[in-house]
CSV table of N, CA and C in Angstrom, one decimal:
chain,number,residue,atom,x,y,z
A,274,UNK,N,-1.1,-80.0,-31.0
A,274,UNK,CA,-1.7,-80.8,-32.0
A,274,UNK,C,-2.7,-81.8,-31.3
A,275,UNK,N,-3.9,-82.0,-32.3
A,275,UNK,CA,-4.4,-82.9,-31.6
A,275,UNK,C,-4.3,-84.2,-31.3
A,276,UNK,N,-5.2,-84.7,-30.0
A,276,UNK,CA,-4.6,-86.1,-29.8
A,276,UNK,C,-5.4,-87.0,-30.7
A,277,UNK,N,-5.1,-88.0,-30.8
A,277,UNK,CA,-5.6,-89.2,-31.8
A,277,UNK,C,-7.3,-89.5,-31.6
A,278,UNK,N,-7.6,-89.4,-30.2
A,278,UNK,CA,-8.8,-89.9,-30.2
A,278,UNK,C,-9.9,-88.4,-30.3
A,279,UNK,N,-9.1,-87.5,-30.0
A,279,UNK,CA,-10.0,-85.8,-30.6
A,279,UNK,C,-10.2,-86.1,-31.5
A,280,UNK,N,-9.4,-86.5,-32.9
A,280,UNK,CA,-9.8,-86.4,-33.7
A,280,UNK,C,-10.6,-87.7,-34.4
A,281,UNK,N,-10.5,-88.7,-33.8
A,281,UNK,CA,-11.7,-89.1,-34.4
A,281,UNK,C,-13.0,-89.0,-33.7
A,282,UNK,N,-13.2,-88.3,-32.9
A,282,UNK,CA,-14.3,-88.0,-32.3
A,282,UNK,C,-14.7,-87.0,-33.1
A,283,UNK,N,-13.9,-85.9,-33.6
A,283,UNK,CA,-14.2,-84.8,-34.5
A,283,UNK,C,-15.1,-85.7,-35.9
A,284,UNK,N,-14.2,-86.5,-36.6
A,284,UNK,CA,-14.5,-87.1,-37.7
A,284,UNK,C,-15.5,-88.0,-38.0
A,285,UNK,N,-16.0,-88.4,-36.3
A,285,UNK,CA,-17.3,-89.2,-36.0
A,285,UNK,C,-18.5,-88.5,-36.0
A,286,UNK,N,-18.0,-86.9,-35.5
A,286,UNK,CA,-19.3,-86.1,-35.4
A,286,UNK,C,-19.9,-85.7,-36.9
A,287,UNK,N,-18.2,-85.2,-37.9
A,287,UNK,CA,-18.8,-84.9,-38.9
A,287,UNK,C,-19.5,-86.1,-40.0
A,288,UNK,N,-19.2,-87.1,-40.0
A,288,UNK,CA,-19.7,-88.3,-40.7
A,288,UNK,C,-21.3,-88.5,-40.1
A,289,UNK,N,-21.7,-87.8,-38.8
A,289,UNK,CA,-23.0,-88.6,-38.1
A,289,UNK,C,-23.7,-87.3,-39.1
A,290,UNK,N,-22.9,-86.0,-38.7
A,290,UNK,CA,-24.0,-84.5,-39.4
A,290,UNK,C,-24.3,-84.6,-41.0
A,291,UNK,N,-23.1,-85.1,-41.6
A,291,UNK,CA,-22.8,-85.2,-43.3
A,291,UNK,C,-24.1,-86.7,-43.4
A,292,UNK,N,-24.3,-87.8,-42.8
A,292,UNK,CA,-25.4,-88.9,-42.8
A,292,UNK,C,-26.5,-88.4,-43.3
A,293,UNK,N,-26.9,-87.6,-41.9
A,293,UNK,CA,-27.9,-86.6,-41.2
A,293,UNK,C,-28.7,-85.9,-42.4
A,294,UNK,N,-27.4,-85.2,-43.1
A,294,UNK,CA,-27.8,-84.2,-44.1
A,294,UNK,C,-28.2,-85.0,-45.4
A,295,UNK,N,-28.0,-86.3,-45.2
A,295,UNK,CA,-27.6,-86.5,-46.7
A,295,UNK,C,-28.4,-87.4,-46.9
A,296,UNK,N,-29.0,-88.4,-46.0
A,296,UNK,CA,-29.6,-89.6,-45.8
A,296,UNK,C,-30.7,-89.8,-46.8
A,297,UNK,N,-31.1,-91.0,-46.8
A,297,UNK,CA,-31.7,-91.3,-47.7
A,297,UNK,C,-32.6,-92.7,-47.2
A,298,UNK,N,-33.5,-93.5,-47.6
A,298,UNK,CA,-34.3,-94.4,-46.5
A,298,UNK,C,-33.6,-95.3,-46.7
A,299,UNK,N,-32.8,-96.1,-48.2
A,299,UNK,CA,-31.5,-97.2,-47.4
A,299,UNK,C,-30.5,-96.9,-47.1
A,300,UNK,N,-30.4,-95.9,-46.5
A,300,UNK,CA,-28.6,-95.3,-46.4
A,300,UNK,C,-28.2,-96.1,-44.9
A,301,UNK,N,-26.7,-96.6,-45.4
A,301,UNK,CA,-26.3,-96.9,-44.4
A,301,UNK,C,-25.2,-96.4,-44.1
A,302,UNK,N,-24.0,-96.3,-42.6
A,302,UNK,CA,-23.0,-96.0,-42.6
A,302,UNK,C,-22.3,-97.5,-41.8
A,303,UNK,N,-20.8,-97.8,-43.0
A,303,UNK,CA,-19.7,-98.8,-42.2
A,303,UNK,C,-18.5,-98.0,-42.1
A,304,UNK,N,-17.8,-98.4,-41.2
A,304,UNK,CA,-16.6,-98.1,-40.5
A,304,UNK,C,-15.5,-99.1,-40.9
A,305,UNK,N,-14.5,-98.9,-41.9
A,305,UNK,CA,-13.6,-99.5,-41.4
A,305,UNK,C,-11.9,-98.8,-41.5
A,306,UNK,N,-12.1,-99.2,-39.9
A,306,UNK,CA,-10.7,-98.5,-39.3
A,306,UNK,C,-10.9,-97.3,-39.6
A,307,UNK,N,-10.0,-96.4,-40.7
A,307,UNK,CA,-10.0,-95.0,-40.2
A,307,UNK,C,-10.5,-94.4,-42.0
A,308,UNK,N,-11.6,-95.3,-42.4
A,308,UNK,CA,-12.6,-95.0,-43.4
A,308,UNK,C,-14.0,-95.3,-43.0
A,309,UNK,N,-14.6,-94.2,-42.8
A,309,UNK,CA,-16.1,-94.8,-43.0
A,309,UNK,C,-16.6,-94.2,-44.7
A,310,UNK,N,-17.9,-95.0,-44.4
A,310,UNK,CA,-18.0,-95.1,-46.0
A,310,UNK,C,-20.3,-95.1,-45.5
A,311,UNK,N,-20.0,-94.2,-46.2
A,311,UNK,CA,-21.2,-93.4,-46.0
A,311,UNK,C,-22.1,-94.2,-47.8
A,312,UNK,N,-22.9,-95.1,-47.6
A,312,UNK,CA,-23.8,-95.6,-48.8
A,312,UNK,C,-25.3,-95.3,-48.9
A,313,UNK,N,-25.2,-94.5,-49.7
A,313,UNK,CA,-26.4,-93.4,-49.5
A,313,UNK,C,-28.3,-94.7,-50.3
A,314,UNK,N,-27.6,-95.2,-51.2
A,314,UNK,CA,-28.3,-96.2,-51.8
A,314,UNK,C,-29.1,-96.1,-53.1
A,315,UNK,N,-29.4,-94.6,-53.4
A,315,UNK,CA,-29.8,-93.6,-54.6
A,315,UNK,C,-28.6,-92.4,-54.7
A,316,UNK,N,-28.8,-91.6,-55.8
A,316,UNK,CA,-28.0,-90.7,-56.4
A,316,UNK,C,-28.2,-89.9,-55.4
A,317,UNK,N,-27.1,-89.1,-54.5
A,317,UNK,CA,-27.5,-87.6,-53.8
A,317,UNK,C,-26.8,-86.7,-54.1
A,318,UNK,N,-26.7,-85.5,-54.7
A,318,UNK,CA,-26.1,-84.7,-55.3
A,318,UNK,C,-24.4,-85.0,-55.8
A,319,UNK,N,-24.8,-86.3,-57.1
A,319,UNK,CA,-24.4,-86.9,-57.8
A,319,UNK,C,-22.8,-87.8,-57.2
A,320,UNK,N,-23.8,-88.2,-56.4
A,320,UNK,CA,-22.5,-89.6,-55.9
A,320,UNK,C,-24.2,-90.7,-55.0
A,321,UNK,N,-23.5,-91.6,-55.0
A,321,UNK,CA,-24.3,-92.8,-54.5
A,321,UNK,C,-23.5,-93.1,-53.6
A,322,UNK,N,-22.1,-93.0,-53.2
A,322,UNK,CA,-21.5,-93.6,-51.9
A,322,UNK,C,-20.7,-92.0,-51.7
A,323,UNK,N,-20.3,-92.2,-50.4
A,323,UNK,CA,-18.5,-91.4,-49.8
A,323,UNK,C,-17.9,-92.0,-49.0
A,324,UNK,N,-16.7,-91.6,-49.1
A,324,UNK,CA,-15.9,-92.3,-48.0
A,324,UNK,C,-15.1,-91.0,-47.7
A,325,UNK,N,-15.4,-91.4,-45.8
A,325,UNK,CA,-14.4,-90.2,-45.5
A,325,UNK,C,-12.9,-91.2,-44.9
A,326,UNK,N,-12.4,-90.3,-45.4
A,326,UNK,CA,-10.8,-91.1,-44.8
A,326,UNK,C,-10.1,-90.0,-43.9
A,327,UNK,N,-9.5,-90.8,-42.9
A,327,UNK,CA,-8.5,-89.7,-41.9
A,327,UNK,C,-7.3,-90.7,-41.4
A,328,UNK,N,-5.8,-90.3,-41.7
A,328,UNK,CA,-5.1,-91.3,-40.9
A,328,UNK,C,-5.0,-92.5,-41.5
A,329,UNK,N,-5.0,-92.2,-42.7
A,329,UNK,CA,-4.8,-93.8,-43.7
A,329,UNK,C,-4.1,-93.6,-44.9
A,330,UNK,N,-3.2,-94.4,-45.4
A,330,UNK,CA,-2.3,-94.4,-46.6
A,330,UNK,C,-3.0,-94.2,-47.8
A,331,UNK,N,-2.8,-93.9,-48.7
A,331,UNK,CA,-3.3,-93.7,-50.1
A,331,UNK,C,-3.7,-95.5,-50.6
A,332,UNK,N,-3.1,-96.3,-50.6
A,332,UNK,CA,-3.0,-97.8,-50.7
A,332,UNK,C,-4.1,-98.4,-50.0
A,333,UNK,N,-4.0,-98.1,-48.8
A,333,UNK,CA,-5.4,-98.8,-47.9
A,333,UNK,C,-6.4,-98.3,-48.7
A,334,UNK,N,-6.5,-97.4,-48.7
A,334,UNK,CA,-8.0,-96.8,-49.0
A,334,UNK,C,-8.6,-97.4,-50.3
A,335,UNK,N,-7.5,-97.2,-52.0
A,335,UNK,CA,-8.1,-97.8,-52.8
A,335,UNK,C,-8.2,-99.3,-52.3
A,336,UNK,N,-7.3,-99.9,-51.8
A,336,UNK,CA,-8.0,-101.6,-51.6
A,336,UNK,C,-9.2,-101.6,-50.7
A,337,UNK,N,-9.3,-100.9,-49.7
A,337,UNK,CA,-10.9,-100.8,-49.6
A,337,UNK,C,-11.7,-100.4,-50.0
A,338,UNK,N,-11.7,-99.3,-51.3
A,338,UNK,CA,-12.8,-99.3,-51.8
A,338,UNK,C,-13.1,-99.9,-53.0
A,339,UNK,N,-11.8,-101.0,-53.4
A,339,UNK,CA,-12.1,-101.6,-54.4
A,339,UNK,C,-12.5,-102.7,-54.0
A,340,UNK,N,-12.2,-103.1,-52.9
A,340,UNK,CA,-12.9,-104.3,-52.6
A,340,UNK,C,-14.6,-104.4,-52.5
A,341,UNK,N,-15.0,-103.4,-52.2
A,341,UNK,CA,-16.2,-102.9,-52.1
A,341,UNK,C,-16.8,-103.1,-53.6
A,342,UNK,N,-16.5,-103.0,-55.0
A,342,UNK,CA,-16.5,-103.0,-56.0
A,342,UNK,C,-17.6,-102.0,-56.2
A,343,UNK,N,-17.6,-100.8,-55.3
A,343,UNK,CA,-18.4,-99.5,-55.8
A,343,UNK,C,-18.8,-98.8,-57.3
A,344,UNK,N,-19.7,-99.1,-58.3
A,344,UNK,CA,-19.3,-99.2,-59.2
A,344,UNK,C,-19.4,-98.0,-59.8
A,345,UNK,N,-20.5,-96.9,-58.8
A,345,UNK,CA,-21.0,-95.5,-59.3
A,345,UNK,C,-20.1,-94.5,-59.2
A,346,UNK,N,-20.5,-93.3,-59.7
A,346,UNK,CA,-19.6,-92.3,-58.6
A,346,UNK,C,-19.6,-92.0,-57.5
A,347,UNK,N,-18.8,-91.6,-56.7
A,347,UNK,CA,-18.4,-91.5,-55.6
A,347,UNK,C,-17.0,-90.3,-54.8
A,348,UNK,N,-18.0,-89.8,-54.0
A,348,UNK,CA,-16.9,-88.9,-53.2
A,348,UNK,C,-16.0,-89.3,-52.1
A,349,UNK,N,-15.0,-89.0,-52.0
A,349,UNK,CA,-13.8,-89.2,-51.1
A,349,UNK,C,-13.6,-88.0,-50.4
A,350,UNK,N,-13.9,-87.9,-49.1
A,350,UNK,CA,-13.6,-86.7,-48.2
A,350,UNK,C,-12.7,-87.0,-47.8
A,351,UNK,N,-11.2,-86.7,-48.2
A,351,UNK,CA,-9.7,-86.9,-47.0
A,351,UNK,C,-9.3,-86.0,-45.8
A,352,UNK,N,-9.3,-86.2,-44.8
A,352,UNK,CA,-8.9,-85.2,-43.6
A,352,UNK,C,-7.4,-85.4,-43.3
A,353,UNK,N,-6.7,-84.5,-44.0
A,353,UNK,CA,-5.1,-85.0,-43.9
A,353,UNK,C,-4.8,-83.3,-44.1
A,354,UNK,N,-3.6,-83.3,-43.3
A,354,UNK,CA,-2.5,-82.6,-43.4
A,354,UNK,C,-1.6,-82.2,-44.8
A,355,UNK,N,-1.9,-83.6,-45.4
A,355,UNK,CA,-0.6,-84.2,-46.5
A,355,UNK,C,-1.3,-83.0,-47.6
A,356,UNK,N,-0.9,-82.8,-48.8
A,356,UNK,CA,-1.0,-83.0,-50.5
A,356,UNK,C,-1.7,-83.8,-50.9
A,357,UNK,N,-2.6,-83.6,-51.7
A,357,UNK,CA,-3.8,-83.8,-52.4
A,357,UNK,C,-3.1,-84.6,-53.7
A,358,UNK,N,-1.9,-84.2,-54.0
A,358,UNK,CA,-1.3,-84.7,-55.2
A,358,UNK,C,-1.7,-85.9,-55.5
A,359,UNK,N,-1.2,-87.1,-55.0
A,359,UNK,CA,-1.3,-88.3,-55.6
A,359,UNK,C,-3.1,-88.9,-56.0
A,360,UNK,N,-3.9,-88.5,-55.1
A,360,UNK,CA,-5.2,-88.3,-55.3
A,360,UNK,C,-5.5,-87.8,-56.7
A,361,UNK,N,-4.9,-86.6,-57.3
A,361,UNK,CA,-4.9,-86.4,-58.7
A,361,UNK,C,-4.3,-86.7,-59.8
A,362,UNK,N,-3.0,-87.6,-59.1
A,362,UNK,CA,-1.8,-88.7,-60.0
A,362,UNK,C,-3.1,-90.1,-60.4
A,363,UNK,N,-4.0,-90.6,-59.3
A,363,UNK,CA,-4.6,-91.4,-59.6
A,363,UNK,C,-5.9,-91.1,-60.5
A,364,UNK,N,-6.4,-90.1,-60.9
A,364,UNK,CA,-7.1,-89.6,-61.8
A,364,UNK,C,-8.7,-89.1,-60.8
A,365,UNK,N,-8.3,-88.9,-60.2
A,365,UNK,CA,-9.6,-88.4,-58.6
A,365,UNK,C,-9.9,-87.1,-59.2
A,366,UNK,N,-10.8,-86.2,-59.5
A,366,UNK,CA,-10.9,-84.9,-59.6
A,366,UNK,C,-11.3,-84.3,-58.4
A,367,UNK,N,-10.3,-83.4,-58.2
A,367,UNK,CA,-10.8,-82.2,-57.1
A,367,UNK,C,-11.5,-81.4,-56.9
A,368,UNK,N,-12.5,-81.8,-56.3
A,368,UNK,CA,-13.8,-80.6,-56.6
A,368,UNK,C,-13.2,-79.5,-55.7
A,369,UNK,N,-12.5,-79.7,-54.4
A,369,UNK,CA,-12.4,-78.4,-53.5
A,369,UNK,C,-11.2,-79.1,-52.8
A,370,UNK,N,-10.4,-78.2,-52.2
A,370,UNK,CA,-9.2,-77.8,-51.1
A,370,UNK,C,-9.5,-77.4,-49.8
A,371,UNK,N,-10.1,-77.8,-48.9
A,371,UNK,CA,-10.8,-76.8,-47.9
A,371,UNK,C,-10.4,-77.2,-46.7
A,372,UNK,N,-9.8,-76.1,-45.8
A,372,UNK,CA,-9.2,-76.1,-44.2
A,372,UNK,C,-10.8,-76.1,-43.8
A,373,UNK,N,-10.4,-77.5,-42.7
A,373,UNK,CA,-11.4,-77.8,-41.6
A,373,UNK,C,-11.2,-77.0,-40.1
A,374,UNK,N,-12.5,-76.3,-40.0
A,374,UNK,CA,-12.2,-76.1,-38.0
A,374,UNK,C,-13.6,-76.4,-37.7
A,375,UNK,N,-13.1,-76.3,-36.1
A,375,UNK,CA,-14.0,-76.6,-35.9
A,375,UNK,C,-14.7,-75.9,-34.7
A,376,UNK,N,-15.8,-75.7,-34.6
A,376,UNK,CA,-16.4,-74.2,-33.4
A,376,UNK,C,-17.3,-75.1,-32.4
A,377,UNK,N,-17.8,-75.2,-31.5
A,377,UNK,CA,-18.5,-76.0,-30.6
A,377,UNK,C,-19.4,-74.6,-29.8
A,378,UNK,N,-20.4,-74.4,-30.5
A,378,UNK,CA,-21.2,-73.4,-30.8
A,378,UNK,C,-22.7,-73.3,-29.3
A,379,UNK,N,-22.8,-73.1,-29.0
A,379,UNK,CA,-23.5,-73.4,-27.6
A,379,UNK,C,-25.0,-72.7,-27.9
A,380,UNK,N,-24.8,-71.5,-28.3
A,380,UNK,CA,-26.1,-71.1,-28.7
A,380,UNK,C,-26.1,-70.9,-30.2
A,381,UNK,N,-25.4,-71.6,-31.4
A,381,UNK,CA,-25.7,-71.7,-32.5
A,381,UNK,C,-25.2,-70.1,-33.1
A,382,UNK,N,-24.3,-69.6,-32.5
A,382,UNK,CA,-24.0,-68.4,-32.9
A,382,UNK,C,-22.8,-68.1,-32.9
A,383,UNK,N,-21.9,-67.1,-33.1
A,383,UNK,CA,-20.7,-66.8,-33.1
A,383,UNK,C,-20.2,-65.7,-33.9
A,384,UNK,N,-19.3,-64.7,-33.4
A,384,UNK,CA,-18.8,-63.6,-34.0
A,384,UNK,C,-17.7,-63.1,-33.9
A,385,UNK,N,-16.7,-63.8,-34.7
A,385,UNK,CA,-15.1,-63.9,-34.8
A,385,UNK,C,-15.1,-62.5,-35.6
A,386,UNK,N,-14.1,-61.5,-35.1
A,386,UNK,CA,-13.6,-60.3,-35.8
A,386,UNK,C,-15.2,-59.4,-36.5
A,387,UNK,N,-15.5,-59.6,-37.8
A,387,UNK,CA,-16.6,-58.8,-38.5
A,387,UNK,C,-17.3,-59.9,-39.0
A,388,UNK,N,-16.9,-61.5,-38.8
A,388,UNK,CA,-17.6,-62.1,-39.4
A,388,UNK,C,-18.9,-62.7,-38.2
A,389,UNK,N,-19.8,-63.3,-38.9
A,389,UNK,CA,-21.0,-64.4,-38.0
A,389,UNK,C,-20.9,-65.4,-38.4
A,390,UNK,N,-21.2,-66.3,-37.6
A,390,UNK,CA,-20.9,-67.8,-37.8
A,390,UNK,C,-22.6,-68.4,-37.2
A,391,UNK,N,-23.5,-69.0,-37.8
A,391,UNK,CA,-24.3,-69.1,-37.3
A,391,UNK,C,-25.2,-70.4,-37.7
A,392,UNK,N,-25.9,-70.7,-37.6
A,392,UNK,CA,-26.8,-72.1,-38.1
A,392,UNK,C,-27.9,-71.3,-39.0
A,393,UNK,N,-27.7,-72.5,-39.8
A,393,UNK,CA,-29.3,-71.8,-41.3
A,393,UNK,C,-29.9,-72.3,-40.4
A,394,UNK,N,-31.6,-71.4,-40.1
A,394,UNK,CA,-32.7,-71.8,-40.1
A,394,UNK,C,-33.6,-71.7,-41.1
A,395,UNK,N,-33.6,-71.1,-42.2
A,395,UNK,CA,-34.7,-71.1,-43.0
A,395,UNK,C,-34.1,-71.3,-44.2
A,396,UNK,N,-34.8,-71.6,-45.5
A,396,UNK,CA,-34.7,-72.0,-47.0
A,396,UNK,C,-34.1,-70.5,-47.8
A,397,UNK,N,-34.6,-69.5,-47.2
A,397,UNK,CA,-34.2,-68.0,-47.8
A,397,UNK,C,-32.4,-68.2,-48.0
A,398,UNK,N,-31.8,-68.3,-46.5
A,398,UNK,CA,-31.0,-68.1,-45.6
A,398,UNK,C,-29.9,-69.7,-46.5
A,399,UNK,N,-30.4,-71.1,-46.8
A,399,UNK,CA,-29.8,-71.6,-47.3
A,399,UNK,C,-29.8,-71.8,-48.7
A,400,UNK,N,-30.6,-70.7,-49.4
A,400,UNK,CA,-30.7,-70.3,-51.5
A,400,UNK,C,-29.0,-69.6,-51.0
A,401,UNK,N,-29.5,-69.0,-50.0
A,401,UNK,CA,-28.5,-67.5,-50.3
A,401,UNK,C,-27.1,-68.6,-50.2
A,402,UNK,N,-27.0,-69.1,-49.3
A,402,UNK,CA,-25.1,-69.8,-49.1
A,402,UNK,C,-25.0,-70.8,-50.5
A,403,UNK,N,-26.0,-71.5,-50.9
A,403,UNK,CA,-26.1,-72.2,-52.3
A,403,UNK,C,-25.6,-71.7,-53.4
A,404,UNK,N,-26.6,-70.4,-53.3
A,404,UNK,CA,-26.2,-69.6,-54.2
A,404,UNK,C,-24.0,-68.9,-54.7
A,405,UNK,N,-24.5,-68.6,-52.9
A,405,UNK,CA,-22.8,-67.9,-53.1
A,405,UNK,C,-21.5,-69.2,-53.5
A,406,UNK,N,-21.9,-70.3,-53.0
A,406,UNK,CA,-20.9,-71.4,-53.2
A,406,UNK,C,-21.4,-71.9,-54.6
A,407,UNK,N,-22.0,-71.7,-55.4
A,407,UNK,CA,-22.6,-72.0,-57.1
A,407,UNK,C,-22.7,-73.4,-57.2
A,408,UNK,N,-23.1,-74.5,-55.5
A,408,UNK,CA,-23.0,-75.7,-55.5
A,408,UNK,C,-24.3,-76.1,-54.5
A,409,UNK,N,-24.7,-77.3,-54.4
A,409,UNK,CA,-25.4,-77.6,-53.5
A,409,UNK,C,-25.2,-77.9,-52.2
A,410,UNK,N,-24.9,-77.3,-50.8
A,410,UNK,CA,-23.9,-77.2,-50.2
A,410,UNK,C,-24.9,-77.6,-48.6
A,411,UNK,N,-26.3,-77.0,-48.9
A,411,UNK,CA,-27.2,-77.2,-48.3
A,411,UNK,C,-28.7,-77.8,-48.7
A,412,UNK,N,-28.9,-79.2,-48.7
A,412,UNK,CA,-30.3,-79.6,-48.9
A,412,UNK,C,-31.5,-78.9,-48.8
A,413,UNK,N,-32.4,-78.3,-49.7
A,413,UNK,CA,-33.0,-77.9,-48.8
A,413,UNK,C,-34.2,-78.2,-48.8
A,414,UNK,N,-34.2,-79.6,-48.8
A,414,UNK,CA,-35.8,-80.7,-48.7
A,414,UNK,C,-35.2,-80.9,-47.2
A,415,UNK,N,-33.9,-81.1,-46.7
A,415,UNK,CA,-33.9,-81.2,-45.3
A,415,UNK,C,-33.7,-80.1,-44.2
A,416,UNK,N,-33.7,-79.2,-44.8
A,416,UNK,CA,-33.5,-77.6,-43.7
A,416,UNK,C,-34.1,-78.3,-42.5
A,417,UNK,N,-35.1,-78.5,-41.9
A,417,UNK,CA,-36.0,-78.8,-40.9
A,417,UNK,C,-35.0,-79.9,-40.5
C-alpha cells in the first residue's frame, strides 16, 4: 500500500493537471489539509468550484465547504477506498465510480496487453474520446 506522502504527491499532481486543464484567468487553487478546492471563477463544464478530497471524513469536508458558503454548483472529486454511499445519503449525485492508476509514462506512450495508453495530441483524437465517454472529458479550446 501506499505510503502517505505517495499519495499526496499523486493527488498534488492530479489537482496541478485537472487546474491546468480547466483554468480559467481568475482561477485559483487553496489547500486545506487534505482538500484542495480548485475555484475556477466562471462556469466550466457546469461547476464554478471542485474540491478534491483524499483522507478526510465525510464531516470535515461539508464544514469546509460550507464554510466557504459556495453557493453554485460544484464537483467533489473523493479519492477513497471507502463507499460512495453516504455521499448519496447526503443528496450528492454521482456522476461516475472510477478506479484511479496511475502510469508515469516517459515517452507519453504505453502498451499494456492489446490496449495503448497514450497522450491526445490533436482535436480529431480528443472529439473521438469525447465522443466515446458522451461527456466533456477533454477541453478542446485547450488541446495545445
Amino acid at each position: 500500500m501506499w505510503k502517505e506522502t505517495e499519495l499526496k504527491k499523486a493527488i498534488d499532481f492530479f489537482v496541478r493537471g485537472e487546474y491546468t486543464c480547466s483554468r480559467q484567468p481568475a482561477s485559483q487553487v487553496y489547500d486545506y489539509d487534505s482538500i484542495k478546492h480548485l475555484a475556477f471563477g466562471v462556469h466550466v463544464d457546469g461547476r464554478t468550484d471542485e474540491f478534491v478530497v483524499y483522507n478526510s471524513n465525510f464531516a470535515h469536508v461539508m464544514d469546509t465547504v460550507n464554510k466557504l458558503d459556495v453557493k453554485k454548483d460544484y464537483w467533489l472529486t473523493v479519492f477513497s477506498d471507502e463507499e460512495h454511499r453516504i455521499y448519496e445519503a447526503e443528496g450528492y449525485n454521482i456522476k461516475s465510480s472510477e478506479f484511479l492508476m496511475i502510469l508515469y509514462l516517459d515517452n507519453w506512450s504505453l502498451e499494456p496487453d492489446n490496449k495503448i495508453i497514450k497522450c491526445v495530441k490533436t482535436e480529431e483524437e480528443a472529439r473521438r474520446i469525447n465522443h466515446f465517454f458522451n461527456k466533456a472529458v477533454i477541453d478542446l479550446k485547450k488541446i495545445q
